[in-house]
mmCIF file with all atom_site columns, C-alpha atoms in Angstrom:
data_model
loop_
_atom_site.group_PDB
_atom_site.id
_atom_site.type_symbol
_atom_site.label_atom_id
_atom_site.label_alt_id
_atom_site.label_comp_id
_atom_site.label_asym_id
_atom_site.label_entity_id
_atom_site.label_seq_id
_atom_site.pdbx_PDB_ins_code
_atom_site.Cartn_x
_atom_site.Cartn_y
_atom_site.Cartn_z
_atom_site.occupancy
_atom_site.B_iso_or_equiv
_atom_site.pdbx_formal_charge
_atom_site.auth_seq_id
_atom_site.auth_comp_id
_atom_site.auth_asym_id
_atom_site.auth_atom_id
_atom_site.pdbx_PDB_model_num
ATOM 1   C CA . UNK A 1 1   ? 34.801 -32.256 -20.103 1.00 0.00 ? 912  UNK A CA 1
ATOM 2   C CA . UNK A 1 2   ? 34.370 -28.469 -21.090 1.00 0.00 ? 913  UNK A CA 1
ATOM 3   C CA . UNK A 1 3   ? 31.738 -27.314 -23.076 1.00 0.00 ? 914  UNK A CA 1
ATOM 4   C CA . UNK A 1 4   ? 30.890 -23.992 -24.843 1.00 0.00 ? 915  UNK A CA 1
ATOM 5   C CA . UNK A 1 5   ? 28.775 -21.946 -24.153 1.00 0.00 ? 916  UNK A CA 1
ATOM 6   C CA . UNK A 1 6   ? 25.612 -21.892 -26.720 1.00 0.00 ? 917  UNK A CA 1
ATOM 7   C CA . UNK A 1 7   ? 23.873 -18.782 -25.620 1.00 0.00 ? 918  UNK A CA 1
ATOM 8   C CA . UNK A 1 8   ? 24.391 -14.908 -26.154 1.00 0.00 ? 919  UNK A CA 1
ATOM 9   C CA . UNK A 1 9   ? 23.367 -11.808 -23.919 1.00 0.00 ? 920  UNK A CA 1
ATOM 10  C CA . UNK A 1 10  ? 24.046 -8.024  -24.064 1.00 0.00 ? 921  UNK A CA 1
ATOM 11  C CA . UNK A 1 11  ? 24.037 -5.612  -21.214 1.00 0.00 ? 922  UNK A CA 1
ATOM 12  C CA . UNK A 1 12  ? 22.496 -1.719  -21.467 1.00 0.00 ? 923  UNK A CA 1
ATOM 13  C CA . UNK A 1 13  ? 22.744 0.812   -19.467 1.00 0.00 ? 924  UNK A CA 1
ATOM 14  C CA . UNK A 1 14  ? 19.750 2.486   -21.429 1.00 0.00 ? 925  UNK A CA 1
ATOM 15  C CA . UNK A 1 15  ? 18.527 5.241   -18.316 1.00 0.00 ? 926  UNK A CA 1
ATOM 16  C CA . UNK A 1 16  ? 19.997 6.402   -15.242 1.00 0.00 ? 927  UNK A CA 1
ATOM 17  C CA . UNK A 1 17  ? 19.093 3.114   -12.222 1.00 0.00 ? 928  UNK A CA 1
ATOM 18  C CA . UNK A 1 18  ? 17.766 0.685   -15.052 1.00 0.00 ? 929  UNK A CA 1
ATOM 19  C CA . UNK A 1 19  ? 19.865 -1.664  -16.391 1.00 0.00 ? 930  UNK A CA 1
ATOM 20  C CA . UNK A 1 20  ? 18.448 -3.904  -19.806 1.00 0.00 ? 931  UNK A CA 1
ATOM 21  C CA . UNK A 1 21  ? 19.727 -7.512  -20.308 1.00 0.00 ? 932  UNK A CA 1
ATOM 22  C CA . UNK A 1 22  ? 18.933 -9.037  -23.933 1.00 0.00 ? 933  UNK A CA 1
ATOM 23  C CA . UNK A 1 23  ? 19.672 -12.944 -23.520 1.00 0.00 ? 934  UNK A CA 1
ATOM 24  C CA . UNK A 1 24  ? 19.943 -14.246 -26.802 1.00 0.00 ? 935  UNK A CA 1
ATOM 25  C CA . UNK A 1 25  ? 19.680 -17.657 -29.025 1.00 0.00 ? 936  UNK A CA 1
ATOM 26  C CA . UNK A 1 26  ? 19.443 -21.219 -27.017 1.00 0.00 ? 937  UNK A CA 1
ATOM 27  C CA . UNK A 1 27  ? 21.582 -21.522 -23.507 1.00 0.00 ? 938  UNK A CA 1
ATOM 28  C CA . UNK A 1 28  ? 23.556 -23.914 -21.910 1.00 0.00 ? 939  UNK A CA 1
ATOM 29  C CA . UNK A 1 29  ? 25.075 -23.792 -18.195 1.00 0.00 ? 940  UNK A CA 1
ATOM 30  C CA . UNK A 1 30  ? 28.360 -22.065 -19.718 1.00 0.00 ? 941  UNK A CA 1
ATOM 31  C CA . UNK A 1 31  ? 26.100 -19.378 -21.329 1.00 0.00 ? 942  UNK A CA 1
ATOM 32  C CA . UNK A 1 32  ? 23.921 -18.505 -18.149 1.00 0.00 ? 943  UNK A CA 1
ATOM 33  C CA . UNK A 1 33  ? 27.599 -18.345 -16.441 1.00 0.00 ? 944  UNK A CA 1
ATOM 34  C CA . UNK A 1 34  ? 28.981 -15.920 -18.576 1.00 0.00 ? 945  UNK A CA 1
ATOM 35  C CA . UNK A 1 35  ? 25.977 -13.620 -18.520 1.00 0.00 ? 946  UNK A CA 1
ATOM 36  C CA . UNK A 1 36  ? 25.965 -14.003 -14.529 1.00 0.00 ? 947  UNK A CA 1
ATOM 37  C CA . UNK A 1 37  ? 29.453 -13.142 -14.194 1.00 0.00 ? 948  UNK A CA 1
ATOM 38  C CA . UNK A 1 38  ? 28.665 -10.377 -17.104 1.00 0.00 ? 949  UNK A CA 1
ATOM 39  C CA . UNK A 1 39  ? 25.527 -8.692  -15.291 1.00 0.00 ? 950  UNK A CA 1
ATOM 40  C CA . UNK A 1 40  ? 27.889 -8.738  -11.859 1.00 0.00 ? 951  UNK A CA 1
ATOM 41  C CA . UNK A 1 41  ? 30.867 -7.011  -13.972 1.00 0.00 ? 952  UNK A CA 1
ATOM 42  C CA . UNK A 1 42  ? 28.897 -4.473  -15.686 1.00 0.00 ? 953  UNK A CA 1
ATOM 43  C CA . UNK A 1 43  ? 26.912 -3.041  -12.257 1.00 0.00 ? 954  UNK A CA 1
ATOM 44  C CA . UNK A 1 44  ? 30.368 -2.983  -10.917 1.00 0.00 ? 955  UNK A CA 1
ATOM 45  C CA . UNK A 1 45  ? 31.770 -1.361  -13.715 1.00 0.00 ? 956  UNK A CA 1
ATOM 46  C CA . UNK A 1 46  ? 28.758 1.383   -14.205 1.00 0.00 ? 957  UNK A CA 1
ATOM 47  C CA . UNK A 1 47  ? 30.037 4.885   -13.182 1.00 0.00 ? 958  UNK A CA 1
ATOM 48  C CA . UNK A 1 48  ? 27.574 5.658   -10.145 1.00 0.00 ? 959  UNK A CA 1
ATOM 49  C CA . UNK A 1 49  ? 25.759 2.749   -9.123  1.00 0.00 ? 960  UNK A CA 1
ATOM 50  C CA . UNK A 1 50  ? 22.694 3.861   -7.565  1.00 0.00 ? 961  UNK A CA 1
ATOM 51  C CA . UNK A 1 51  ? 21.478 2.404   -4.206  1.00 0.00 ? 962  UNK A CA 1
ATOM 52  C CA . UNK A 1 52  ? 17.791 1.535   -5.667  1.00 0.00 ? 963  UNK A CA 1
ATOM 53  C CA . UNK A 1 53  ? 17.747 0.220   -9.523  1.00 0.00 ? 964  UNK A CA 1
ATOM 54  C CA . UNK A 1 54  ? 15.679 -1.866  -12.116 1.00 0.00 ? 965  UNK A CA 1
ATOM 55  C CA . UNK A 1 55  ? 16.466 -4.852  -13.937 1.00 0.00 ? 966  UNK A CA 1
ATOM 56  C CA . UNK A 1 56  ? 14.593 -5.588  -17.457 1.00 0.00 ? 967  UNK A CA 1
ATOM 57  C CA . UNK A 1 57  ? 15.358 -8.390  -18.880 1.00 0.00 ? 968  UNK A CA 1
ATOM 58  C CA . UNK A 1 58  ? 14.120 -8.565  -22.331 1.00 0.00 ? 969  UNK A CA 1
ATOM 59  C CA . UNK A 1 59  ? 13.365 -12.525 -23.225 1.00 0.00 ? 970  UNK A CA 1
ATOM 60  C CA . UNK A 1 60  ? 11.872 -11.906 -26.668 1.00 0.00 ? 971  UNK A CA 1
ATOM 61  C CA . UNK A 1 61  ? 14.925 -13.413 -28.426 1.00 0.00 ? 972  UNK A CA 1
ATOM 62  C CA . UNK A 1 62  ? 15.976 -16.044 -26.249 1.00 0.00 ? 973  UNK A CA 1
ATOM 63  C CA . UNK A 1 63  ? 14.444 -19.288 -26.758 1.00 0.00 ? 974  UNK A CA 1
ATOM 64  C CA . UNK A 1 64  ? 15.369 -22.228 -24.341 1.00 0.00 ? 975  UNK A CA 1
ATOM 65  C CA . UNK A 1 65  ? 18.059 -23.978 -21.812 1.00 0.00 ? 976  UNK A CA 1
ATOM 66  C CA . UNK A 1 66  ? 19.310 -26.994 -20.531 1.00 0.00 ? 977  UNK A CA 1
ATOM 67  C CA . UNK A 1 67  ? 17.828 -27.774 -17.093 1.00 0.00 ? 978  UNK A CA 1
ATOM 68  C CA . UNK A 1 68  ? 20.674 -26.676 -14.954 1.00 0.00 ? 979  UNK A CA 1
ATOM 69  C CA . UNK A 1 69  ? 20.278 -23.154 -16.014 1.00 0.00 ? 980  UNK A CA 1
ATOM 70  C CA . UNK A 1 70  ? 17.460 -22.139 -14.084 1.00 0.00 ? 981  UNK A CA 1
ATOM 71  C CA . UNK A 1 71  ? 19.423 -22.538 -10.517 1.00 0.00 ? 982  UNK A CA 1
ATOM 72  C CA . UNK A 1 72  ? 21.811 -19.810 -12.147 1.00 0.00 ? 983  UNK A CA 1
ATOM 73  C CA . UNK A 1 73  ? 19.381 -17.407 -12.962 1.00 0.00 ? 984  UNK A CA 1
ATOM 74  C CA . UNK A 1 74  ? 17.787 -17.662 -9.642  1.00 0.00 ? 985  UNK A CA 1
ATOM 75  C CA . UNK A 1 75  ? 21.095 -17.152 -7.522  1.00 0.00 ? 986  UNK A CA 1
ATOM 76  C CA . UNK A 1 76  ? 21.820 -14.002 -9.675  1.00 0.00 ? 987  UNK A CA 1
ATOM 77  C CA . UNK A 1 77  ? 17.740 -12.855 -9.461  1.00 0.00 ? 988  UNK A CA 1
ATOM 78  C CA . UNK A 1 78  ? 18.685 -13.002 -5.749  1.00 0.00 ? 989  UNK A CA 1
ATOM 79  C CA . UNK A 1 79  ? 22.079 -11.739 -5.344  1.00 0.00 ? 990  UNK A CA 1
ATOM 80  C CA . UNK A 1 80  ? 20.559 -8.415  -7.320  1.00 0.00 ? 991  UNK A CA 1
ATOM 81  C CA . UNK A 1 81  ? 18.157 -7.825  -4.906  1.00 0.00 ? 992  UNK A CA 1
ATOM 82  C CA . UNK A 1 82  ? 20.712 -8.049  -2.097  1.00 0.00 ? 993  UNK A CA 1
ATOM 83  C CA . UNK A 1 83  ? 22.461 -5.082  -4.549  1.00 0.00 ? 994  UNK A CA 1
ATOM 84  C CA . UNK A 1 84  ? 19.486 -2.908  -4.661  1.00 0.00 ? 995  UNK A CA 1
ATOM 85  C CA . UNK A 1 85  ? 17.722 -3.864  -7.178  1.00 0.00 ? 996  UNK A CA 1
ATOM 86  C CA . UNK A 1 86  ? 14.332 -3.272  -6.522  1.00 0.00 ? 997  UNK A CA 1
ATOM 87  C CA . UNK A 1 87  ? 12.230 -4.825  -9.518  1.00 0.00 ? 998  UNK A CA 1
ATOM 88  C CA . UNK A 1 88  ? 12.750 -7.412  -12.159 1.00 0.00 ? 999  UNK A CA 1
ATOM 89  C CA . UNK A 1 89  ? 10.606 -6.428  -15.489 1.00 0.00 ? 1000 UNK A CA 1
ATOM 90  C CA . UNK A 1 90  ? 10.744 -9.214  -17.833 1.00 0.00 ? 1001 UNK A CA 1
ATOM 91  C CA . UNK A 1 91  ? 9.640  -9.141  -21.795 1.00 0.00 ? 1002 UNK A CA 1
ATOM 92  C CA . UNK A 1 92  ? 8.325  -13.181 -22.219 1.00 0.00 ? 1003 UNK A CA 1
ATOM 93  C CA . UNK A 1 93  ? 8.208  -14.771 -25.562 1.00 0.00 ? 1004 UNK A CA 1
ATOM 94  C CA . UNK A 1 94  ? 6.582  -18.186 -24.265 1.00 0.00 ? 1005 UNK A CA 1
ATOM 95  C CA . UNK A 1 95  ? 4.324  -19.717 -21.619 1.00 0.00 ? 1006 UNK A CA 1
ATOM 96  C CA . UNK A 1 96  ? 7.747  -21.660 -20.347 1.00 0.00 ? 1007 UNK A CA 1
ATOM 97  C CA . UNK A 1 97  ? 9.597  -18.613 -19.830 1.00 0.00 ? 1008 UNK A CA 1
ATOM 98  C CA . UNK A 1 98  ? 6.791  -17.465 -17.428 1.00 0.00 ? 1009 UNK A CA 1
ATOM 99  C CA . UNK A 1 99  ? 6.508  -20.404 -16.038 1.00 0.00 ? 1010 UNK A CA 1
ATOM 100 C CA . UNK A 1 100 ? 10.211 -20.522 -15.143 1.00 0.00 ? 1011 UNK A CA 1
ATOM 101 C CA . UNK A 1 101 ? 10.677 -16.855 -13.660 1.00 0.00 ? 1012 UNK A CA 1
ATOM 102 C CA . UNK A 1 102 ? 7.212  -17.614 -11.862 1.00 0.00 ? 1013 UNK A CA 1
ATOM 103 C CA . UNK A 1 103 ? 9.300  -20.722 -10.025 1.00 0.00 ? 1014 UNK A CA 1
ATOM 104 C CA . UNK A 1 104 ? 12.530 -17.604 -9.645  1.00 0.00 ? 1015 UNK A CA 1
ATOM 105 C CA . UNK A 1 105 ? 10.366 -15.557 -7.961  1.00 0.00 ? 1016 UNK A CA 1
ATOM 106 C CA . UNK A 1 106 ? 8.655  -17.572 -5.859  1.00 0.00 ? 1017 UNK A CA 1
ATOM 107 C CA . UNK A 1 107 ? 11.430 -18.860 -4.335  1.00 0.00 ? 1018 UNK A CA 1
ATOM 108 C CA . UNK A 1 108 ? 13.521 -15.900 -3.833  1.00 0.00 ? 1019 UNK A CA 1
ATOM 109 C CA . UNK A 1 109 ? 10.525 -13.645 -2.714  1.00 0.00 ? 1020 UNK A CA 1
ATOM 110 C CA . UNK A 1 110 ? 11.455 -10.650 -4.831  1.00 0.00 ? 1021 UNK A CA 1
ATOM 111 C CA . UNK A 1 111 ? 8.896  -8.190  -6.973  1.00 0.00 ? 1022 UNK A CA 1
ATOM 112 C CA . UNK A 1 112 ? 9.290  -8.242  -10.779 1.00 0.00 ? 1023 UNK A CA 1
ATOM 113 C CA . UNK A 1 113 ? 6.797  -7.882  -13.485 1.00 0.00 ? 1024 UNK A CA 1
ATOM 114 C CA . UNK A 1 114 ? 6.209  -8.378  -17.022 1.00 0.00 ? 1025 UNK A CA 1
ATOM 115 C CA . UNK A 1 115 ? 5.989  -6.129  -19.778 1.00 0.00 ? 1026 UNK A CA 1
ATOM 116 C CA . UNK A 1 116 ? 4.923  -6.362  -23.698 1.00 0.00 ? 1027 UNK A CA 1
ATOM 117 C CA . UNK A 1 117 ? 8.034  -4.379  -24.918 1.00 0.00 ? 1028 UNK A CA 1
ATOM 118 C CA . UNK A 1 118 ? 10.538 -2.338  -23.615 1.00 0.00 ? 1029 UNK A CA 1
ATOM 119 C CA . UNK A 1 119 ? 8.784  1.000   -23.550 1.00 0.00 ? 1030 UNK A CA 1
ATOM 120 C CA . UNK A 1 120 ? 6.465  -0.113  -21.023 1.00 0.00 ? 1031 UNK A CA 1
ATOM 121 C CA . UNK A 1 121 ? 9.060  -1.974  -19.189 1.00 0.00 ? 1032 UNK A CA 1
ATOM 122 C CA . UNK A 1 122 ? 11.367 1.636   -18.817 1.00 0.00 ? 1033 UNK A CA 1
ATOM 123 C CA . UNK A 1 123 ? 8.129  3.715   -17.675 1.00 0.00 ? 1034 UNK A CA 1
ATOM 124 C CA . UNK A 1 124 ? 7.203  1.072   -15.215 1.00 0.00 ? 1035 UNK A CA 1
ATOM 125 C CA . UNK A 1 125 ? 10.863 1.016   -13.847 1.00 0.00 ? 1036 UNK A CA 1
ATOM 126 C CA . UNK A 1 126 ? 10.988 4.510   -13.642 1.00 0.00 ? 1037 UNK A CA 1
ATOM 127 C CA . UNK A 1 127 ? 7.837  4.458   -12.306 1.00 0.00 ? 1038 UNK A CA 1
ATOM 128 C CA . UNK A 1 128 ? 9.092  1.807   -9.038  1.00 0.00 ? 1039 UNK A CA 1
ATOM 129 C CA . UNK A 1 129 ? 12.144 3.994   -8.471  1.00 0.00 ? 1040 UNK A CA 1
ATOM 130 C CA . UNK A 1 130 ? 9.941  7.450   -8.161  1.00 0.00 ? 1041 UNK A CA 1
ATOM 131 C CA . UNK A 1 131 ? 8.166  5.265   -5.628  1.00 0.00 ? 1042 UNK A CA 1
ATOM 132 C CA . UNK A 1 132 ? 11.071 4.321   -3.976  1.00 0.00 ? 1043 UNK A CA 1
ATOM 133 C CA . UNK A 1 133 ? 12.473 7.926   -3.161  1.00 0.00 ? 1044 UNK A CA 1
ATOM 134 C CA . UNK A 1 134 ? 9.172  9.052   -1.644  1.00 0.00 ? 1045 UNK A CA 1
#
């Protein structure tokens, strides 16, 4: 049986080496694979990919998934890394969103960080790629 996907994201390009993911609404496992397959098109598709980038991923309109989602998430947390991205800044909403990247993170042993809003989440990027060029 196919299913729909229930789920929305959007992809931003919104500085030079920080891309800005916006899941949206409630998400199933079709939803999670359309926004991996969507974050891997769009780095491929961005004019100059940079060797070092950010990641923010801005949760404050995304509200929950089924249970098979979170596997998703963590093989594309991972396979970003292993593209050079050097820190995840997420926006949380909820105590289970934390929760969940907490359980990402752990597992995959990569740096991210969370943010109240988007401002601080740029600066702080920007902030881990001046660090990186040193």
């Amino acid at each position: 049986m196919n299913f729909r996907p229930h789920g929305e994201h959007s992809l931003y390009y919104p500085r030079e080496g920080i891309i800005l993911a916006e899941p949206l609404g409630c998400w199933n496992k079709e939803a999670a694979m359309e926004y991996c397959t969507g974050m891997r098109n769009f780095i491929s598709q961005l004019p100059s990919v940079p060797s070092r980038w950010c990641r923010i991923i801005d949760l404050s309109q995304y509200e929950l998934h089924t249970p098979d989602v979170p596997v998703l998430l963590n093989r594309l947390a991972r396979w970003t890394s292993d593209q050079g991205c050097v820190v995840h800044s997420y926006i949380f909403s909820n105590t289970l969103q934390i929760q969940t990247v907490d359980e990402m993170f752990e597992s995959i042993g990569a740096r991210y960080f969370s943010a109240d809003d988007r401002e601080e989440a740029l600066a702080r990027c920007q902030q881990a790629l001046l660090e990186q060029r040193r």
